[in-house]
Amino acid sequence: MMQFIKDTTVIPFMKIKGIVEILCVALVVGSIVCMCFKGLNWGLDFTGGIVVETQYTNGIDLESVKKAYAEQGIVGTTQHFGSQRDVLVRVAPKDGLDQETVTGKVMAASRTIDKDVKLSRSEYVGPAVGEELVESGVIAIVVSLLAILAYIAFRFEWRMATGAVISLAYDVIVVLGCFSIMQVEYDLTVLAAVLTVVGYSLNDKIVVFDRIRENAVKLPRNVEIQRLFDVSLTQTLSRTIITSGTTLITVVSLMIFGGEMIYGFALALFVGIVFGTISSIYVASTWTLLLGIQRENLVPKKVERKETDGFETMD
């Protein structure tokens, strides 16, 4: 693996852990306050609404379609669907805008651009389905965090498990806070991105914890626990830079060139990867230290073998 940091270098990450942790807590509190007062811009997958899909005879520019829709009083999420000829518009439920009215206005606007435009689909998504999706999404995130807690507690140590879950909750809250501040539409693709962030960030934390446990055995016994964490975090930093850096290049490309349809998905990944990397270094490790983990908790216990009448017994 490419090394950006010399083997003899040790970055004192934990020296400023208190300051960084205060900033992280402030960011989480700010995100929660913003979500409470400003809320999320729920997409039609959650709120319900009307979906109309049209097919033009030739490829069409979305800006001209949006302008034509606006003249008819139709405001919603407009995007290509399948090809440049297919256009899909999602309209939030409003008084006086039923499915038939919206479909009629969409077709009227579309015919000003292409008189041979065809109606491919028109359907209404009820709010009951949206409520069920919100509930399912919350359950999915909570269950995944509990499963992660159990897994890390079994594989490593309960203090590490608690630190990891706290940091993963931090990642999720910060992503949701960014969406609340920016009022970017939160739909099923964004929910998928949030769950992806949980998995991606967890992998980062597992790598760090694995190196900490490995160094607990390798390093001299007089090395303090905080120094042990600094050494381990420094050793995994090159891997983190390469992994997160290459992933961010792809995600930023999706944000710039992917279009409106996957912008929310790419934005959630971008925010999650950036803050997930920070939380792997500080939140997960800091909380593990705050919970009082000691080197003895990381070193596997030796099993003593005794021979009795030609048989071995283990204490």
Tab-separated table of C-alpha atoms in Angstrom:
chain	number	residue	atom	x	y	z
A	1	MET	CA	0.000	0.000	0.000
A	2	MET	CA	1.189	3.546	-0.795
A	3	GLN	CA	2.523	5.263	2.332
A	4	PHE	CA	1.934	9.012	2.794
A	5	ILE	CA	3.344	8.959	6.325
A	6	LYS	CA	6.704	7.622	7.474
A	7	ASP	CA	6.679	4.528	9.682
A	8	THR	CA	8.389	6.432	12.488
A	9	THR	CA	5.824	9.267	12.494
A	10	VAL	CA	3.115	9.342	15.177
A	11	ILE	CA	0.408	12.004	14.870
A	12	PRO	CA	-0.975	12.987	18.322
A	13	PHE	CA	-4.640	12.722	17.364
A	14	MET	CA	-5.818	12.184	20.935
A	15	LYS	CA	-4.093	15.345	22.155
A	16	ILE	CA	-6.974	17.477	20.880
A	17	LYS	CA	-9.698	14.875	21.316
A	18	GLY	CA	-11.551	17.011	23.866
A	19	ILE	CA	-11.814	20.033	21.546
A	20	VAL	CA	-12.848	17.932	18.549
A	21	GLU	CA	-15.412	16.041	20.621
A	22	ILE	CA	-17.011	19.320	21.761
A	23	LEU	CA	-17.244	20.451	18.128
A	24	CYS	CA	-18.777	17.102	17.126
A	25	VAL	CA	-21.361	17.290	19.917
A	26	ALA	CA	-22.204	20.877	18.896
A	27	LEU	CA	-22.639	19.721	15.295
A	28	VAL	CA	-24.966	16.910	16.357
A	29	VAL	CA	-27.026	19.241	18.564
A	30	GLY	CA	-27.219	21.788	15.738
A	31	SER	CA	-28.370	19.104	13.302
A	32	ILE	CA	-31.076	17.886	15.692
A	33	VAL	CA	-32.304	21.453	16.348
A	34	CYS	CA	-32.438	22.140	12.611
A	35	MET	CA	-34.413	18.946	11.977
A	36	CYS	CA	-36.849	19.806	14.789
A	37	PHE	CA	-37.555	23.353	13.585
A	38	LYS	CA	-36.899	23.194	9.845
A	39	GLY	CA	-37.625	19.526	9.219
A	40	LEU	CA	-36.659	17.418	6.228
A	41	ASN	CA	-37.815	18.018	2.681
A	42	TRP	CA	-39.520	14.644	2.298
A	43	GLY	CA	-39.764	13.306	-1.241
A	44	LEU	CA	-42.882	11.834	-2.811
A	45	ASP	CA	-41.719	8.366	-1.745
A	46	PHE	CA	-42.632	9.440	1.798
A	47	THR	CA	-45.271	12.170	1.454
A	48	GLY	CA	-47.278	10.708	-1.404
A	49	GLY	CA	-48.131	12.636	-4.575
A	50	ILE	CA	-48.680	12.355	-8.315
A	51	VAL	CA	-46.238	10.874	-10.816
A	52	VAL	CA	-46.641	11.568	-14.543
A	53	GLU	CA	-44.337	10.156	-17.209
A	54	THR	CA	-44.362	11.391	-20.809
A	55	GLN	CA	-42.529	10.292	-23.956
A	56	TYR	CA	-41.451	12.780	-26.632
A	57	THR	CA	-40.698	11.924	-30.249
A	58	ASN	CA	-37.129	13.246	-29.895
A	59	GLY	CA	-34.708	13.962	-27.071
A	60	ILE	CA	-35.841	16.978	-25.064
A	61	ASP	CA	-34.124	19.584	-22.892
A	62	LEU	CA	-35.332	19.483	-19.285
A	63	GLU	CA	-35.145	23.248	-18.818
A	64	SER	CA	-37.669	23.857	-21.591
A	65	VAL	CA	-39.936	21.208	-20.060
A	66	LYS	CA	-39.727	22.786	-16.603
A	67	LYS	CA	-40.519	26.199	-18.073
A	68	ALA	CA	-43.584	24.824	-19.852
A	69	TYR	CA	-44.748	23.071	-16.670
A	70	ALA	CA	-44.298	26.276	-14.637
A	71	GLU	CA	-46.543	28.178	-17.060
A	72	GLN	CA	-49.270	25.604	-16.280
A	73	GLY	CA	-48.692	25.946	-12.535
A	74	ILE	CA	-46.965	22.554	-12.208
A	75	VAL	CA	-43.994	22.659	-9.824
A	76	GLY	CA	-42.225	19.448	-8.896
A	77	THR	CA	-39.199	17.259	-9.498
A	78	THR	CA	-38.622	16.841	-13.234
A	79	GLN	CA	-36.073	14.418	-14.650
A	80	HIS	CA	-35.245	12.167	-17.570
A	81	PHE	CA	-36.337	8.589	-17.031
A	82	GLY	CA	-34.719	5.886	-19.143
A	83	SER	CA	-33.774	8.060	-22.132
A	84	GLN	CA	-33.627	11.693	-23.254
A	85	ARG	CA	-37.098	11.227	-24.783
A	86	ASP	CA	-38.746	10.152	-21.519
A	87	VAL	CA	-39.550	12.766	-18.882
A	88	LEU	CA	-40.927	12.074	-15.416
A	89	VAL	CA	-42.411	14.718	-13.124
A	90	ARG	CA	-43.329	14.235	-9.459
A	91	VAL	CA	-45.782	16.699	-7.965
A	92	ALA	CA	-46.422	16.999	-4.223
A	93	PRO	CA	-50.046	16.785	-3.082
A	94	LYS	CA	-51.790	20.183	-2.934
A	95	ASP	CA	-55.362	21.447	-2.668
A	96	GLY	CA	-57.016	21.587	-6.080
A	97	LEU	CA	-54.388	19.391	-7.741
A	98	ASP	CA	-55.779	15.901	-8.148
A	99	GLN	CA	-54.306	13.261	-10.443
A	100	GLU	CA	-56.579	14.103	-13.373
A	101	THR	CA	-55.875	17.847	-13.145
A	102	VAL	CA	-52.111	17.405	-12.891
A	103	THR	CA	-52.044	14.926	-15.782
A	104	GLY	CA	-54.101	17.293	-17.966
A	105	LYS	CA	-51.815	20.254	-17.230
A	106	VAL	CA	-48.660	18.196	-17.818
A	107	MET	CA	-49.940	17.006	-21.194
A	108	ALA	CA	-51.065	20.523	-22.148
A	109	ALA	CA	-47.612	21.885	-21.306
A	110	SER	CA	-45.870	19.010	-23.095
A	111	ARG	CA	-47.897	19.559	-26.300
A	112	THR	CA	-46.590	23.129	-26.528
A	113	ILE	CA	-43.174	21.552	-27.037
A	114	ASP	CA	-44.090	18.417	-28.978
A	115	LYS	CA	-47.630	17.939	-30.306
A	116	ASP	CA	-47.049	14.175	-30.682
A	117	VAL	CA	-46.006	13.618	-27.062
A	118	LYS	CA	-47.443	10.481	-25.452
A	119	LEU	CA	-48.579	9.803	-21.882
A	120	SER	CA	-46.630	6.790	-20.606
A	121	ARG	CA	-47.812	6.677	-17.013
A	122	SER	CA	-49.883	8.561	-14.473
A	123	GLU	CA	-50.350	7.362	-10.912
A	124	TYR	CA	-50.987	8.570	-7.377
A	125	VAL	CA	-48.842	7.505	-4.415
A	126	GLY	CA	-50.850	7.643	-1.199
A	127	PRO	CA	-49.482	9.154	2.041
A	128	ALA	CA	-50.145	5.875	3.890
A	129	VAL	CA	-47.406	4.259	1.797
A	130	GLY	CA	-45.107	7.176	2.643
A	131	GLU	CA	-45.711	6.776	6.381
A	132	GLU	CA	-44.926	3.080	6.115
A	133	LEU	CA	-41.666	3.870	4.283
A	134	VAL	CA	-40.608	6.367	6.981
A	135	GLU	CA	-41.266	3.786	9.677
A	136	SER	CA	-39.422	1.072	7.747
A	137	GLY	CA	-36.457	3.389	7.144
A	138	VAL	CA	-36.123	4.278	10.830
A	139	ILE	CA	-36.411	0.611	11.814
A	140	ALA	CA	-33.741	-0.332	9.251
A	141	ILE	CA	-31.263	2.191	10.680
A	142	VAL	CA	-31.960	1.267	14.333
A	143	VAL	CA	-31.724	-2.482	13.678
A	144	SER	CA	-28.465	-2.052	11.759
A	145	LEU	CA	-26.942	-0.048	14.647
A	146	LEU	CA	-27.998	-2.699	17.191
A	147	ALA	CA	-26.572	-5.479	15.016
A	148	ILE	CA	-23.316	-3.543	14.706
A	149	LEU	CA	-23.201	-3.068	18.495
A	150	ALA	CA	-23.551	-6.809	19.031
A	151	TYR	CA	-20.988	-7.694	16.352
A	152	ILE	CA	-18.239	-5.339	17.563
A	153	ALA	CA	-18.873	-6.229	21.218
A	154	PHE	CA	-18.411	-9.908	20.310
A	155	ARG	CA	-15.390	-9.413	18.059
A	156	PHE	CA	-13.586	-6.689	20.017
A	157	GLU	CA	-14.775	-5.162	23.306
A	158	TRP	CA	-17.993	-3.558	24.565
A	159	ARG	CA	-16.381	-0.137	24.977
A	160	MET	CA	-15.282	-0.208	21.355
A	161	ALA	CA	-18.765	-1.346	20.318
A	162	THR	CA	-20.355	1.553	22.188
A	163	GLY	CA	-17.907	4.046	20.674
A	164	ALA	CA	-18.567	2.691	17.180
A	165	VAL	CA	-22.357	2.903	17.527
A	166	ILE	CA	-22.145	6.447	18.937
A	167	SER	CA	-19.963	7.491	15.995
A	168	LEU	CA	-22.273	5.811	13.456
A	169	ALA	CA	-25.282	7.581	14.999
A	170	TYR	CA	-23.254	10.797	14.715
A	171	ASP	CA	-22.659	10.123	10.998
A	172	VAL	CA	-26.372	9.542	10.338
A	173	ILE	CA	-27.500	12.622	12.297
A	174	VAL	CA	-24.988	14.889	10.536
A	175	VAL	CA	-26.129	13.660	7.105
A	176	LEU	CA	-29.771	14.269	8.023
A	177	GLY	CA	-28.840	17.675	9.452
A	178	CYS	CA	-27.168	18.696	6.180
A	179	PHE	CA	-30.279	17.669	4.239
A	180	SER	CA	-32.433	19.663	6.646
A	181	ILE	CA	-30.262	22.789	6.322
A	182	MET	CA	-30.017	22.586	2.524
A	183	GLN	CA	-33.619	21.351	2.118
A	184	VAL	CA	-32.522	18.819	-0.482
A	185	GLU	CA	-35.277	16.296	-1.161
A	186	TYR	CA	-35.050	13.221	1.048
A	187	ASP	CA	-36.294	10.168	-0.845
A	188	LEU	CA	-35.637	6.427	-0.956
A	189	THR	CA	-32.321	6.857	-2.795
A	190	VAL	CA	-31.082	9.094	0.038
A	191	LEU	CA	-32.217	6.523	2.614
A	192	ALA	CA	-30.202	3.918	0.692
A	193	ALA	CA	-27.204	6.277	0.768
A	194	VAL	CA	-27.533	6.738	4.549
A	195	LEU	CA	-27.490	2.969	5.078
A	196	THR	CA	-24.502	2.758	2.714
A	197	VAL	CA	-22.713	5.386	4.827
A	198	VAL	CA	-23.322	3.256	7.935
A	199	GLY	CA	-21.679	0.248	6.266
A	200	TYR	CA	-18.820	2.260	4.788
A	201	SER	CA	-18.063	4.055	8.055
A	202	LEU	CA	-18.288	0.792	10.012
A	203	ASN	CA	-15.630	-0.775	7.789
A	204	ASP	CA	-13.326	2.165	8.539
A	205	LYS	CA	-13.821	1.749	12.282
A	206	ILE	CA	-13.231	-2.023	12.139
A	207	VAL	CA	-9.868	-1.417	10.431
A	208	VAL	CA	-8.859	1.086	13.138
A	209	PHE	CA	-9.998	-1.175	16.002
A	210	ASP	CA	-8.201	-4.144	14.459
A	211	ARG	CA	-4.939	-2.195	14.369
A	212	ILE	CA	-5.437	-0.984	17.973
A	213	ARG	CA	-5.931	-4.547	19.179
A	214	GLU	CA	-2.929	-5.733	17.175
A	215	ASN	CA	-0.690	-3.005	18.607
A	216	ALA	CA	-1.892	-3.766	22.145
A	217	VAL	CA	0.023	-7.037	21.780
A	218	LYS	CA	3.000	-5.790	19.715
A	219	LEU	CA	3.949	-2.524	21.415
A	220	PRO	CA	5.938	-2.445	24.706
A	221	ARG	CA	3.844	-2.618	27.882
A	222	ASN	CA	5.001	0.818	29.046
A	223	VAL	CA	3.235	2.517	26.099
A	224	GLU	CA	0.199	4.417	27.413
A	225	ILE	CA	-3.264	3.645	26.044
A	226	GLN	CA	-3.621	7.107	24.475
A	227	ARG	CA	-0.257	6.700	22.749
A	228	LEU	CA	-1.385	3.259	21.570
A	229	PHE	CA	-4.410	4.850	19.904
A	230	ASP	CA	-2.261	7.574	18.301
A	231	VAL	CA	0.127	4.992	16.830
A	232	SER	CA	-2.720	2.852	15.488
A	233	LEU	CA	-4.609	5.789	13.957
A	234	THR	CA	-1.431	7.062	12.292
A	235	GLN	CA	-0.673	3.633	10.836
A	236	THR	CA	-4.155	3.356	9.296
A	237	LEU	CA	-4.222	6.965	8.028
A	238	SER	CA	-2.589	6.182	4.674
A	239	ARG	CA	-5.179	3.489	4.011
A	240	THR	CA	-7.970	5.896	5.028
A	241	ILE	CA	-6.690	8.659	2.714
A	242	ILE	CA	-6.488	6.301	-0.273
A	243	THR	CA	-9.871	4.639	0.340
A	244	SER	CA	-11.835	7.772	1.199
A	245	GLY	CA	-10.056	9.864	-1.437
A	246	THR	CA	-10.793	7.525	-4.340
A	247	THR	CA	-14.387	7.089	-3.190
A	248	LEU	CA	-14.883	10.850	-2.914
A	249	ILE	CA	-13.609	11.347	-6.462
A	250	THR	CA	-16.376	9.060	-7.721
A	251	VAL	CA	-19.020	10.624	-5.474
A	252	VAL	CA	-18.113	14.196	-6.483
A	253	SER	CA	-18.287	13.146	-10.141
A	254	LEU	CA	-21.801	11.809	-9.520
A	255	MET	CA	-22.777	15.076	-7.816
A	256	ILE	CA	-21.536	17.158	-10.749
A	257	PHE	CA	-22.467	15.002	-13.741
A	258	GLY	CA	-25.071	12.560	-12.384
A	259	GLY	CA	-28.004	14.911	-12.708
A	260	GLU	CA	-30.904	15.744	-10.423
A	261	MET	CA	-32.077	12.153	-10.117
A	262	ILE	CA	-29.075	10.948	-8.052
A	263	TYR	CA	-27.848	14.253	-6.629
A	264	GLY	CA	-29.332	13.545	-3.185
A	265	PHE	CA	-27.800	10.058	-3.152
A	266	ALA	CA	-24.343	11.422	-4.055
A	267	LEU	CA	-24.629	14.306	-1.555
A	268	ALA	CA	-25.504	11.924	1.300
A	269	LEU	CA	-22.499	9.743	0.440
A	270	PHE	CA	-20.194	12.768	0.234
A	271	VAL	CA	-21.220	14.159	3.632
A	272	GLY	CA	-21.239	10.678	5.194
A	273	ILE	CA	-17.761	9.752	3.958
A	274	VAL	CA	-16.179	13.058	5.037
A	275	PHE	CA	-17.694	13.079	8.523
A	276	GLY	CA	-17.478	9.284	8.818
A	277	THR	CA	-13.709	9.500	8.368
A	278	ILE	CA	-13.506	12.175	11.066
A	279	SER	CA	-15.697	10.121	13.405
A	280	SER	CA	-13.496	7.046	12.910
A	281	ILE	CA	-10.484	9.022	14.109
A	282	TYR	CA	-12.102	10.980	16.895
A	283	VAL	CA	-15.658	10.044	17.889
A	284	ALA	CA	-15.272	6.238	17.988
A	285	SER	CA	-11.783	6.306	19.498
A	286	THR	CA	-12.506	9.157	21.909
A	287	TRP	CA	-15.618	7.513	23.337
A	288	THR	CA	-13.738	4.237	23.709
A	289	LEU	CA	-11.153	6.052	25.824
A	290	LEU	CA	-13.803	8.014	27.769
A	291	LEU	CA	-15.471	4.727	28.698
A	292	GLY	CA	-12.230	3.714	30.403
A	293	ILE	CA	-10.782	1.019	28.151
A	294	GLN	CA	-7.401	-0.274	29.286
A	295	ARG	CA	-4.709	-2.189	27.492
A	296	GLU	CA	-5.584	-5.301	29.490
A	297	ASN	CA	-9.035	-5.257	27.871
A	298	LEU	CA	-7.468	-5.534	24.413
A	299	VAL	CA	-4.870	-8.239	25.019
A	300	PRO	CA	-6.246	-11.780	24.591
A	301	LYS	CA	-6.084	-13.788	27.787
A	302	LYS	CA	-3.566	-16.615	27.764
A	303	VAL	CA	-4.858	-20.104	28.433
A	304	GLU	CA	-2.605	-22.050	30.760
A	305	ARG	CA	-2.154	-25.751	30.063
A	306	LYS	CA	-1.276	-28.282	32.730
A	307	GLU	CA	-0.357	-31.900	32.262
A	308	THR	CA	-2.101	-34.395	34.537
A	309	ASP	CA	-1.455	-38.121	34.155
A	310	GLY	CA	-0.432	-37.718	30.550
A	311	PHE	CA	-3.464	-35.514	29.693
A	312	GLU	CA	-3.516	-31.753	29.178
A	313	THR	CA	-5.973	-29.610	31.083
A	314	MET	CA	-6.736	-25.928	30.491
A	315	ASP	CA	-7.311	-23.381	33.274
